[in-house]
JSON list of N, CA and C in Angstrom, two decimals:
[
{"chain": "A", "resi": 1, "resn": "MET", "atom": "N", "xyz": [-2.08, 60.38, 135.95]},
{"chain": "A", "resi": 1, "resn": "MET", "atom": "CA", "xyz": [-2.54, 61.22, 137.02]},
{"chain": "A", "resi": 1, "resn": "MET", "atom": "C", "xyz": [-3.14, 62.48, 136.41]},
{"chain": "A", "resi": 2, "resn": "LYS", "atom": "N", "xyz": [-4.20, 62.96, 136.97]},
{"chain": "A", "resi": 2, "resn": "LYS", "atom": "CA", "xyz": [-4.80, 64.20, 136.51]},
{"chain": "A", "resi": 2, "resn": "LYS", "atom": "C", "xyz": [-4.42, 65.32, 137.47]},
{"chain": "A", "resi": 3, "resn": "THR", "atom": "N", "xyz": [-4.24, 66.50, 136.90]},
{"chain": "A", "resi": 3, "resn": "THR", "atom": "CA", "xyz": [-3.91, 67.66, 137.71]},
{"chain": "A", "resi": 3, "resn": "THR", "atom": "C", "xyz": [-4.47, 68.90, 137.02]},
{"chain": "A", "resi": 4, "resn": "THR", "atom": "N", "xyz": [-4.44, 70.00, 137.72]},
{"chain": "A", "resi": 4, "resn": "THR", "atom": "CA", "xyz": [-4.90, 71.27, 137.17]},
{"chain": "A", "resi": 4, "resn": "THR", "atom": "C", "xyz": [-3.74, 72.23, 137.10]},
{"chain": "A", "resi": 5, "resn": "LEU", "atom": "N", "xyz": [-3.59, 72.88, 135.97]},
{"chain": "A", "resi": 5, "resn": "LEU", "atom": "CA", "xyz": [-2.55, 73.90, 135.80]},
{"chain": "A", "resi": 5, "resn": "LEU", "atom": "C", "xyz": [-3.23, 75.24, 135.55]},
{"chain": "A", "resi": 6, "resn": "ASN", "atom": "N", "xyz": [-2.72, 76.28, 136.14]},
{"chain": "A", "resi": 6, "resn": "ASN", "atom": "CA", "xyz": [-3.19, 77.63, 135.87]},
{"chain": "A", "resi": 6, "resn": "ASN", "atom": "C", "xyz": [-2.19, 78.30, 134.94]},
{"chain": "A", "resi": 7, "resn": "LEU", "atom": "N", "xyz": [-2.60, 78.52, 133.69]},
{"chain": "A", "resi": 7, "resn": "LEU", "atom": "CA", "xyz": [-1.73, 79.12, 132.68]},
{"chain": "A", "resi": 7, "resn": "LEU", "atom": "C", "xyz": [-2.35, 80.42, 132.18]},
{"chain": "A", "resi": 8, "resn": "PRO", "atom": "N", "xyz": [-1.50, 81.36, 131.81]},
{"chain": "A", "resi": 8, "resn": "PRO", "atom": "CA", "xyz": [-2.03, 82.57, 131.18]},
{"chain": "A", "resi": 8, "resn": "PRO", "atom": "C", "xyz": [-2.78, 82.20, 129.90]},
{"chain": "A", "resi": 9, "resn": "ASP", "atom": "N", "xyz": [-3.84, 82.94, 129.61]},
{"chain": "A", "resi": 9, "resn": "ASP", "atom": "CA", "xyz": [-4.66, 82.63, 128.43]},
{"chain": "A", "resi": 9, "resn": "ASP", "atom": "C", "xyz": [-3.84, 82.58, 127.15]},
{"chain": "A", "resi": 10, "resn": "ALA", "atom": "N", "xyz": [-2.95, 83.54, 126.97]},
{"chain": "A", "resi": 10, "resn": "ALA", "atom": "CA", "xyz": [-2.15, 83.59, 125.74]},
{"chain": "A", "resi": 10, "resn": "ALA", "atom": "C", "xyz": [-1.26, 82.35, 125.61]},
{"chain": "A", "resi": 11, "resn": "LEU", "atom": "N", "xyz": [-0.70, 81.89, 126.71]},
{"chain": "A", "resi": 11, "resn": "LEU", "atom": "CA", "xyz": [0.15, 80.69, 126.68]},
{"chain": "A", "resi": 11, "resn": "LEU", "atom": "C", "xyz": [-0.68, 79.47, 126.33]},
{"chain": "A", "resi": 12, "resn": "PHE", "atom": "N", "xyz": [-1.85, 79.35, 126.93]},
{"chain": "A", "resi": 12, "resn": "PHE", "atom": "CA", "xyz": [-2.70, 78.20, 126.65]},
{"chain": "A", "resi": 12, "resn": "PHE", "atom": "C", "xyz": [-3.19, 78.22, 125.20]},
{"chain": "A", "resi": 13, "resn": "ASP", "atom": "N", "xyz": [-3.50, 79.40, 124.70]},
{"chain": "A", "resi": 13, "resn": "ASP", "atom": "CA", "xyz": [-3.92, 79.51, 123.30]},
{"chain": "A", "resi": 13, "resn": "ASP", "atom": "C", "xyz": [-2.80, 79.07, 122.37]},
{"chain": "A", "resi": 14, "resn": "ALA", "atom": "N", "xyz": [-1.58, 79.48, 122.66]},
{"chain": "A", "resi": 14, "resn": "ALA", "atom": "CA", "xyz": [-0.43, 79.07, 121.85]},
{"chain": "A", "resi": 14, "resn": "ALA", "atom": "C", "xyz": [-0.22, 77.56, 121.94]},
{"chain": "A", "resi": 15, "resn": "LEU", "atom": "N", "xyz": [-0.42, 77.02, 123.11]},
{"chain": "A", "resi": 15, "resn": "LEU", "atom": "CA", "xyz": [-0.28, 75.57, 123.32]},
{"chain": "A", "resi": 15, "resn": "LEU", "atom": "C", "xyz": [-1.32, 74.82, 122.49]},
{"chain": "A", "resi": 16, "resn": "LYS", "atom": "N", "xyz": [-2.55, 75.28, 122.51]},
{"chain": "A", "resi": 16, "resn": "LYS", "atom": "CA", "xyz": [-3.60, 74.63, 121.72]},
{"chain": "A", "resi": 16, "resn": "LYS", "atom": "C", "xyz": [-3.32, 74.72, 120.22]},
{"chain": "A", "resi": 17, "resn": "ARG", "atom": "N", "xyz": [-2.82, 75.87, 119.77]},
{"chain": "A", "resi": 17, "resn": "ARG", "atom": "CA", "xyz": [-2.48, 76.02, 118.35]},
{"chain": "A", "resi": 17, "resn": "ARG", "atom": "C", "xyz": [-1.35, 75.05, 117.97]},
{"chain": "A", "resi": 18, "resn": "ALA", "atom": "N", "xyz": [-0.34, 74.96, 118.83]},
{"chain": "A", "resi": 18, "resn": "ALA", "atom": "CA", "xyz": [0.78, 74.04, 118.54]},
{"chain": "A", "resi": 18, "resn": "ALA", "atom": "C", "xyz": [0.29, 72.60, 118.49]},
{"chain": "A", "resi": 19, "resn": "ALA", "atom": "N", "xyz": [-0.58, 72.23, 119.40]},
{"chain": "A", "resi": 19, "resn": "ALA", "atom": "CA", "xyz": [-1.11, 70.87, 119.42]},
{"chain": "A", "resi": 19, "resn": "ALA", "atom": "C", "xyz": [-1.89, 70.59, 118.13]},
{"chain": "A", "resi": 20, "resn": "ALA", "atom": "N", "xyz": [-2.71, 71.53, 117.71]},
{"chain": "A", "resi": 20, "resn": "ALA", "atom": "CA", "xyz": [-3.49, 71.33, 116.48]},
{"chain": "A", "resi": 20, "resn": "ALA", "atom": "C", "xyz": [-2.58, 71.24, 115.26]},
{"chain": "A", "resi": 21, "resn": "THR", "atom": "N", "xyz": [-1.58, 72.13, 115.20]},
{"chain": "A", "resi": 21, "resn": "THR", "atom": "CA", "xyz": [-0.65, 72.14, 114.07]},
{"chain": "A", "resi": 21, "resn": "THR", "atom": "C", "xyz": [0.13, 70.83, 113.97]},
{"chain": "A", "resi": 22, "resn": "GLU", "atom": "N", "xyz": [0.56, 70.33, 115.13]},
{"chain": "A", "resi": 22, "resn": "GLU", "atom": "CA", "xyz": [1.36, 69.10, 115.16]},
{"chain": "A", "resi": 22, "resn": "GLU", "atom": "C", "xyz": [0.52, 67.83, 115.24]},
{"chain": "A", "resi": 23, "resn": "LYS", "atom": "N", "xyz": [-0.82, 68.01, 115.26]},
{"chain": "A", "resi": 23, "resn": "LYS", "atom": "CA", "xyz": [-1.75, 66.87, 115.38]},
{"chain": "A", "resi": 23, "resn": "LYS", "atom": "C", "xyz": [-1.40, 66.02, 116.62]},
{"chain": "A", "resi": 24, "resn": "ARG", "atom": "N", "xyz": [-1.24, 66.73, 117.73]},
{"chain": "A", "resi": 24, "resn": "ARG", "atom": "CA", "xyz": [-0.92, 66.09, 119.00]},
{"chain": "A", "resi": 24, "resn": "ARG", "atom": "C", "xyz": [-1.89, 66.58, 120.05]},
{"chain": "A", "resi": 25, "resn": "THR", "atom": "N", "xyz": [-1.85, 65.95, 121.20]},
{"chain": "A", "resi": 25, "resn": "THR", "atom": "CA", "xyz": [-2.69, 66.41, 122.31]},
{"chain": "A", "resi": 25, "resn": "THR", "atom": "C", "xyz": [-1.93, 67.48, 123.09]},
{"chain": "A", "resi": 26, "resn": "VAL", "atom": "N", "xyz": [-2.70, 68.33, 123.76]},
{"chain": "A", "resi": 26, "resn": "VAL", "atom": "CA", "xyz": [-2.10, 69.33, 124.64]},
{"chain": "A", "resi": 26, "resn": "VAL", "atom": "C", "xyz": [-1.28, 68.62, 125.71]},
{"chain": "A", "resi": 27, "resn": "THR", "atom": "N", "xyz": [-1.81, 67.54, 126.24]},
{"chain": "A", "resi": 27, "resn": "THR", "atom": "CA", "xyz": [-1.10, 66.78, 127.28]},
{"chain": "A", "resi": 27, "resn": "THR", "atom": "C", "xyz": [0.25, 66.30, 126.80]},
{"chain": "A", "resi": 28, "resn": "SER", "atom": "N", "xyz": [0.34, 65.80, 125.57]},
{"chain": "A", "resi": 28, "resn": "SER", "atom": "CA", "xyz": [1.62, 65.27, 125.09]},
{"chain": "A", "resi": 28, "resn": "SER", "atom": "C", "xyz": [2.67, 66.38, 124.96]},
{"chain": "A", "resi": 29, "resn": "ILE", "atom": "N", "xyz": [2.23, 67.57, 124.56]},
{"chain": "A", "resi": 29, "resn": "ILE", "atom": "CA", "xyz": [3.18, 68.68, 124.45]},
{"chain": "A", "resi": 29, "resn": "ILE", "atom": "C", "xyz": [3.64, 69.14, 125.82]},
{"chain": "A", "resi": 30, "resn": "VAL", "atom": "N", "xyz": [2.72, 69.25, 126.76]},
{"chain": "A", "resi": 30, "resn": "VAL", "atom": "CA", "xyz": [3.09, 69.64, 128.13]},
{"chain": "A", "resi": 30, "resn": "VAL", "atom": "C", "xyz": [4.02, 68.60, 128.73]},
{"chain": "A", "resi": 31, "resn": "GLU", "atom": "N", "xyz": [3.71, 67.33, 128.53]},
{"chain": "A", "resi": 31, "resn": "GLU", "atom": "CA", "xyz": [4.55, 66.26, 129.07]},
{"chain": "A", "resi": 31, "resn": "GLU", "atom": "C", "xyz": [5.97, 66.32, 128.49]},
{"chain": "A", "resi": 32, "resn": "GLU", "atom": "N", "xyz": [6.07, 66.52, 127.18]},
{"chain": "A", "resi": 32, "resn": "GLU", "atom": "CA", "xyz": [7.38, 66.62, 126.54]},
{"chain": "A", "resi": 32, "resn": "GLU", "atom": "C", "xyz": [8.17, 67.80, 127.09]},
{"chain": "A", "resi": 33, "resn": "ALA", "atom": "N", "xyz": [7.51, 68.95, 127.23]},
{"chain": "A", "resi": 33, "resn": "ALA", "atom": "CA", "xyz": [8.18, 70.15, 127.74]},
{"chain": "A", "resi": 33, "resn": "ALA", "atom": "C", "xyz": [8.67, 69.93, 129.17]},
{"chain": "A", "resi": 34, "resn": "LEU", "atom": "N", "xyz": [7.85, 69.31, 129.99]},
{"chain": "A", "resi": 34, "resn": "LEU", "atom": "CA", "xyz": [8.26, 69.06, 131.38]},
{"chain": "A", "resi": 34, "resn": "LEU", "atom": "C", "xyz": [9.42, 68.07, 131.45]},
{"chain": "A", "resi": 35, "resn": "ARG", "atom": "N", "xyz": [9.36, 67.04, 130.63]},
{"chain": "A", "resi": 35, "resn": "ARG", "atom": "CA", "xyz": [10.47, 66.06, 130.62]},
{"chain": "A", "resi": 35, "resn": "ARG", "atom": "C", "xyz": [11.78, 66.73, 130.22]},
{"chain": "A", "resi": 36, "resn": "GLN", "atom": "N", "xyz": [11.73, 67.56, 129.18]},
{"chain": "A", "resi": 36, "resn": "GLN", "atom": "CA", "xyz": [12.94, 68.27, 128.74]},
{"chain": "A", "resi": 36, "resn": "GLN", "atom": "C", "xyz": [13.46, 69.18, 129.83]},
{"chain": "A", "resi": 37, "resn": "ARG", "atom": "N", "xyz": [12.57, 69.92, 130.46]},
{"chain": "A", "resi": 37, "resn": "ARG", "atom": "CA", "xyz": [12.97, 70.87, 131.51]},
{"chain": "A", "resi": 37, "resn": "ARG", "atom": "C", "xyz": [13.57, 70.14, 132.70]},
{"chain": "A", "resi": 38, "resn": "LEU", "atom": "N", "xyz": [12.94, 69.06, 133.13]},
{"chain": "A", "resi": 38, "resn": "LEU", "atom": "CA", "xyz": [13.45, 68.32, 134.28]},
{"chain": "A", "resi": 38, "resn": "LEU", "atom": "C", "xyz": [14.75, 67.61, 133.95]},
{"chain": "A", "resi": 39, "resn": "SER", "atom": "N", "xyz": [14.89, 67.15, 132.72]},
{"chain": "A", "resi": 39, "resn": "SER", "atom": "CA", "xyz": [16.13, 66.50, 132.30]},
{"chain": "A", "resi": 39, "resn": "SER", "atom": "C", "xyz": [17.29, 67.49, 132.35]},
{"chain": "A", "resi": 40, "resn": "SER", "atom": "N", "xyz": [17.08, 68.69, 131.84]},
{"chain": "A", "resi": 40, "resn": "SER", "atom": "CA", "xyz": [18.15, 69.69, 131.85]},
{"chain": "A", "resi": 40, "resn": "SER", "atom": "C", "xyz": [18.43, 70.16, 133.27]},
{"chain": "A", "resi": 41, "resn": "ALA", "atom": "N", "xyz": [17.42, 70.22, 134.11]},
{"chain": "A", "resi": 41, "resn": "ALA", "atom": "CA", "xyz": [17.63, 70.63, 135.50]},
{"chain": "A", "resi": 41, "resn": "ALA", "atom": "C", "xyz": [18.51, 69.62, 136.23]},
{"chain": "A", "resi": 42, "resn": "GLN", "atom": "N", "xyz": [18.31, 68.34, 135.97]},
{"chain": "A", "resi": 42, "resn": "GLN", "atom": "CA", "xyz": [19.12, 67.31, 136.61]},
{"chain": "A", "resi": 42, "resn": "GLN", "atom": "C", "xyz": [20.56, 67.36, 136.11]},
{"chain": "A", "resi": 43, "resn": "ARG", "atom": "N", "xyz": [20.71, 67.68, 134.83]},
{"chain": "A", "resi": 43, "resn": "ARG", "atom": "CA", "xyz": [22.04, 67.73, 134.24]},
{"chain": "A", "resi": 43, "resn": "ARG", "atom": "C", "xyz": [22.89, 68.82, 134.89]},
{"chain": "A", "resi": 44, "resn": "TYR", "atom": "N", "xyz": [22.27, 69.93, 135.27]},
{"chain": "A", "resi": 44, "resn": "TYR", "atom": "CA", "xyz": [23.00, 71.06, 135.83]},
{"chain": "A", "resi": 44, "resn": "TYR", "atom": "C", "xyz": [22.91, 71.14, 137.35]},
{"chain": "A", "resi": 45, "resn": "ALA", "atom": "N", "xyz": [22.23, 70.21, 137.97]},
{"chain": "A", "resi": 45, "resn": "ALA", "atom": "CA", "xyz": [22.07, 70.25, 139.43]},
{"chain": "A", "resi": 45, "resn": "ALA", "atom": "C", "xyz": [23.43, 70.18, 140.12]},
{"chain": "A", "resi": 46, "resn": "GLY", "atom": "N", "xyz": [23.64, 71.09, 141.04]},
{"chain": "A", "resi": 46, "resn": "GLY", "atom": "CA", "xyz": [24.86, 71.10, 141.82]},
{"chain": "A", "resi": 46, "resn": "GLY", "atom": "C", "xyz": [26.06, 71.68, 141.10]},
{"chain": "A", "resi": 47, "resn": "LYS", "atom": "N", "xyz": [25.89, 72.17, 139.87]},
{"chain": "A", "resi": 47, "resn": "LYS", "atom": "CA", "xyz": [27.00, 72.76, 139.12]},
{"chain": "A", "resi": 47, "resn": "LYS", "atom": "C", "xyz": [26.76, 74.26, 138.96]},
{"chain": "A", "resi": 48, "resn": "PRO", "atom": "N", "xyz": [27.28, 75.05, 139.86]},
{"chain": "A", "resi": 48, "resn": "PRO", "atom": "CA", "xyz": [27.07, 76.49, 139.69]},
{"chain": "A", "resi": 48, "resn": "PRO", "atom": "C", "xyz": [27.78, 76.99, 138.45]},
{"chain": "A", "resi": 49, "resn": "LEU", "atom": "N", "xyz": [27.14, 77.88, 137.75]},
{"chain": "A", "resi": 49, "resn": "LEU", "atom": "CA", "xyz": [27.71, 78.44, 136.54]},
{"chain": "A", "resi": 49, "resn": "LEU", "atom": "C", "xyz": [28.77, 79.46, 136.90]},
{"chain": "A", "resi": 50, "resn": "GLN", "atom": "N", "xyz": [29.96, 79.31, 136.34]},
{"chain": "A", "resi": 50, "resn": "GLN", "atom": "CA", "xyz": [31.05, 80.23, 136.62]},
{"chain": "A", "resi": 50, "resn": "GLN", "atom": "C", "xyz": [31.52, 80.85, 135.32]},
{"chain": "A", "resi": 51, "resn": "LEU", "atom": "N", "xyz": [31.32, 82.15, 135.20]},
{"chain": "A", "resi": 51, "resn": "LEU", "atom": "CA", "xyz": [31.81, 82.88, 134.03]},
{"chain": "A", "resi": 51, "resn": "LEU", "atom": "C", "xyz": [33.09, 83.59, 134.40]},
{"chain": "A", "resi": 52, "resn": "PRO", "atom": "N", "xyz": [33.95, 83.81, 133.42]},
{"chain": "A", "resi": 52, "resn": "PRO", "atom": "CA", "xyz": [35.17, 84.57, 133.70]},
{"chain": "A", "resi": 52, "resn": "PRO", "atom": "C", "xyz": [34.82, 85.97, 134.20]},
{"chain": "A", "resi": 53, "resn": "THR", "atom": "N", "xyz": [35.62, 86.48, 135.08]},
{"chain": "A", "resi": 53, "resn": "THR", "atom": "CA", "xyz": [35.38, 87.82, 135.62]},
{"chain": "A", "resi": 53, "resn": "THR", "atom": "C", "xyz": [36.55, 88.72, 135.26]},
{"chain": "A", "resi": 54, "resn": "TRP", "atom": "N", "xyz": [36.32, 90.01, 135.35]},
{"chain": "A", "resi": 54, "resn": "TRP", "atom": "CA", "xyz": [37.34, 91.00, 135.02]},
{"chain": "A", "resi": 54, "resn": "TRP", "atom": "C", "xyz": [37.89, 91.59, 136.30]},
{"chain": "A", "resi": 55, "resn": "ASN", "atom": "N", "xyz": [39.19, 91.43, 136.47]},
{"chain": "A", "resi": 55, "resn": "ASN", "atom": "CA", "xyz": [39.86, 92.06, 137.61]},
{"chain": "A", "resi": 55, "resn": "ASN", "atom": "C", "xyz": [41.18, 92.67, 137.14]},
{"chain": "A", "resi": 56, "resn": "GLY", "atom": "N", "xyz": [41.14, 93.22, 135.95]},
{"chain": "A", "resi": 56, "resn": "GLY", "atom": "CA", "xyz": [42.36, 93.77, 135.36]},
{"chain": "A", "resi": 56, "resn": "GLY", "atom": "C", "xyz": [42.94, 92.83, 134.33]},
{"chain": "A", "resi": 57, "resn": "LYS", "atom": "N", "xyz": [42.79, 91.55, 134.55]},
{"chain": "A", "resi": 57, "resn": "LYS", "atom": "CA", "xyz": [43.17, 90.54, 133.57]},
{"chain": "A", "resi": 57, "resn": "LYS", "atom": "C", "xyz": [42.20, 89.37, 133.72]},
{"chain": "A", "resi": 58, "resn": "SER", "atom": "N", "xyz": [41.96, 88.67, 132.66]},
{"chain": "A", "resi": 58, "resn": "SER", "atom": "CA", "xyz": [40.98, 87.59, 132.72]},
{"chain": "A", "resi": 58, "resn": "SER", "atom": "C", "xyz": [41.60, 86.33, 133.30]},
{"chain": "A", "resi": 59, "resn": "ALA", "atom": "N", "xyz": [40.83, 85.63, 134.07]},
{"chain": "A", "resi": 59, "resn": "ALA", "atom": "CA", "xyz": [41.31, 84.41, 134.72]},
{"chain": "A", "resi": 59, "resn": "ALA", "atom": "C", "xyz": [41.62, 83.31, 133.70]},
{"chain": "A", "resi": 60, "resn": "ASP", "atom": "N", "xyz": [40.82, 83.24, 132.64]},
{"chain": "A", "resi": 60, "resn": "ASP", "atom": "CA", "xyz": [40.98, 82.17, 131.66]},
{"chain": "A", "resi": 60, "resn": "ASP", "atom": "C", "xyz": [41.60, 82.64, 130.35]},
{"chain": "A", "resi": 61, "resn": "GLY", "atom": "N", "xyz": [42.11, 83.87, 130.30]},
{"chain": "A", "resi": 61, "resn": "GLY", "atom": "CA", "xyz": [42.72, 84.36, 129.10]},
{"chain": "A", "resi": 61, "resn": "GLY", "atom": "C", "xyz": [41.74, 84.98, 128.11]},
{"chain": "A", "resi": 62, "resn": "TYR", "atom": "N", "xyz": [40.49, 85.11, 128.49]},
{"chain": "A", "resi": 62, "resn": "TYR", "atom": "CA", "xyz": [39.51, 85.74, 127.61]},
{"chain": "A", "resi": 62, "resn": "TYR", "atom": "C", "xyz": [38.44, 86.42, 128.44]},
{"chain": "A", "resi": 63, "resn": "LEU", "atom": "N", "xyz": [37.75, 87.32, 127.81]},
{"chain": "A", "resi": 63, "resn": "LEU", "atom": "CA", "xyz": [36.64, 88.03, 128.43]},
{"chain": "A", "resi": 63, "resn": "LEU", "atom": "C", "xyz": [35.37, 87.73, 127.66]},
{"chain": "A", "resi": 64, "resn": "VAL", "atom": "N", "xyz": [34.25, 87.94, 128.27]},
{"chain": "A", "resi": 64, "resn": "VAL", "atom": "CA", "xyz": [32.97, 87.75, 127.59]},
{"chain": "A", "resi": 64, "resn": "VAL", "atom": "C", "xyz": [32.28, 89.09, 127.47]},
{"chain": "A", "resi": 65, "resn": "ASP", "atom": "N", "xyz": [31.96, 89.45, 126.25]},
{"chain": "A", "resi": 65, "resn": "ASP", "atom": "CA", "xyz": [31.18, 90.65, 126.00]},
{"chain": "A", "resi": 65, "resn": "ASP", "atom": "C", "xyz": [29.71, 90.26, 126.10]},
{"chain": "A", "resi": 66, "resn": "ILE", "atom": "N", "xyz": [29.03, 90.70, 127.16]},
{"chain": "A", "resi": 66, "resn": "ILE", "atom": "CA", "xyz": [27.65, 90.26, 127.36]},
{"chain": "A", "resi": 66, "resn": "ILE", "atom": "C", "xyz": [26.71, 90.77, 126.29]},
{"chain": "A", "resi": 67, "resn": "ALA", "atom": "N", "xyz": [27.15, 91.73, 125.51]},
{"chain": "A", "resi": 67, "resn": "ALA", "atom": "CA", "xyz": [26.34, 92.19, 124.39]},
{"chain": "A", "resi": 67, "resn": "ALA", "atom": "C", "xyz": [26.42, 91.21, 123.21]},
{"chain": "A", "resi": 68, "resn": "ASP", "atom": "N", "xyz": [27.42, 90.34, 123.22]},
{"chain": "A", "resi": 68, "resn": "ASP", "atom": "CA", "xyz": [27.58, 89.32, 122.18]},
{"chain": "A", "resi": 68, "resn": "ASP", "atom": "C", "xyz": [26.94, 88.03, 122.68]},
{"chain": "A", "resi": 69, "resn": "ARG", "atom": "N", "xyz": [25.67, 87.87, 122.36]},
{"chain": "A", "resi": 69, "resn": "ARG", "atom": "CA", "xyz": [24.89, 86.75, 122.89]},
{"chain": "A", "resi": 69, "resn": "ARG", "atom": "C", "xyz": [25.52, 85.40, 122.56]},
{"chain": "A", "resi": 70, "resn": "GLU", "atom": "N", "xyz": [26.00, 85.24, 121.32]},
{"chain": "A", "resi": 70, "resn": "GLU", "atom": "CA", "xyz": [26.59, 83.95, 120.94]},
{"chain": "A", "resi": 70, "resn": "GLU", "atom": "C", "xyz": [27.83, 83.63, 121.77]},
{"chain": "A", "resi": 71, "resn": "ALA", "atom": "N", "xyz": [28.68, 84.64, 122.00]},
{"chain": "A", "resi": 71, "resn": "ALA", "atom": "CA", "xyz": [29.88, 84.42, 122.82]},
{"chain": "A", "resi": 71, "resn": "ALA", "atom": "C", "xyz": [29.50, 84.10, 124.26]},
{"chain": "A", "resi": 72, "resn": "LEU", "atom": "N", "xyz": [28.48, 84.77, 124.76]},
{"chain": "A", "resi": 72, "resn": "LEU", "atom": "CA", "xyz": [28.04, 84.51, 126.12]},
{"chain": "A", "resi": 72, "resn": "LEU", "atom": "C", "xyz": [27.53, 83.10, 126.27]},
{"chain": "A", "resi": 73, "resn": "TRP", "atom": "N", "xyz": [26.66, 82.65, 125.34]},
{"chain": "A", "resi": 73, "resn": "TRP", "atom": "CA", "xyz": [26.15, 81.29, 125.41]},
{"chain": "A", "resi": 73, "resn": "TRP", "atom": "C", "xyz": [27.27, 80.26, 125.25]},
{"chain": "A", "resi": 74, "resn": "ALA", "atom": "N", "xyz": [28.21, 80.51, 124.37]},
{"chain": "A", "resi": 74, "resn": "ALA", "atom": "CA", "xyz": [29.32, 79.57, 124.18]},
{"chain": "A", "resi": 74, "resn": "ALA", "atom": "C", "xyz": [30.12, 79.43, 125.46]},
{"chain": "A", "resi": 75, "resn": "THR", "atom": "N", "xyz": [30.37, 80.55, 126.13]},
{"chain": "A", "resi": 75, "resn": "THR", "atom": "CA", "xyz": [31.11, 80.52, 127.39]},
{"chain": "A", "resi": 75, "resn": "THR", "atom": "C", "xyz": [30.34, 79.78, 128.46]},
{"chain": "A", "resi": 76, "resn": "MET", "atom": "N", "xyz": [29.04, 80.01, 128.51]},
{"chain": "A", "resi": 76, "resn": "MET", "atom": "CA", "xyz": [28.22, 79.31, 129.49]},
{"chain": "A", "resi": 76, "resn": "MET", "atom": "C", "xyz": [28.22, 77.81, 129.23]},
{"chain": "A", "resi": 77, "resn": "ASP", "atom": "N", "xyz": [28.15, 77.40, 127.96]},
{"chain": "A", "resi": 77, "resn": "ASP", "atom": "CA", "xyz": [28.18, 75.99, 127.63]},
{"chain": "A", "resi": 77, "resn": "ASP", "atom": "C", "xyz": [29.51, 75.35, 128.02]},
{"chain": "A", "resi": 78, "resn": "GLU", "atom": "N", "xyz": [30.61, 76.08, 127.82]},
{"chain": "A", "resi": 78, "resn": "GLU", "atom": "CA", "xyz": [31.94, 75.55, 128.15]},
{"chain": "A", "resi": 78, "resn": "GLU", "atom": "C", "xyz": [32.10, 75.33, 129.65]},
{"chain": "A", "resi": 79, "resn": "SER", "atom": "N", "xyz": [31.48, 76.18, 130.46]},
{"chain": "A", "resi": 79, "resn": "SER", "atom": "CA", "xyz": [31.70, 76.08, 131.90]},
{"chain": "A", "resi": 79, "resn": "SER", "atom": "C", "xyz": [30.74, 75.13, 132.58]},
{"chain": "A", "resi": 80, "resn": "ALA", "atom": "N", "xyz": [29.80, 74.56, 131.84]},
{"chain": "A", "resi": 80, "resn": "ALA", "atom": "CA", "xyz": [28.82, 73.62, 132.42]},
{"chain": "A", "resi": 80, "resn": "ALA", "atom": "C", "xyz": [29.41, 72.24, 132.56]}
]
């Protein structure tokens, strides 16, 4: 199927460079990205993300320091 996408110039330029570097078509890269995005969306569909909250004591015995990106991502992965 053919379609038209409106992309920012900088994004499209980066896409074309990636395609040339990888010796692939722009279409194949866009298709791969969409498949990955839709696959992850289905995996998390209907599962609201629940992080521990602070109410004087932590519900799960730990707190998440949002300034610690690795700890935050690890906690998010655990609750998925």
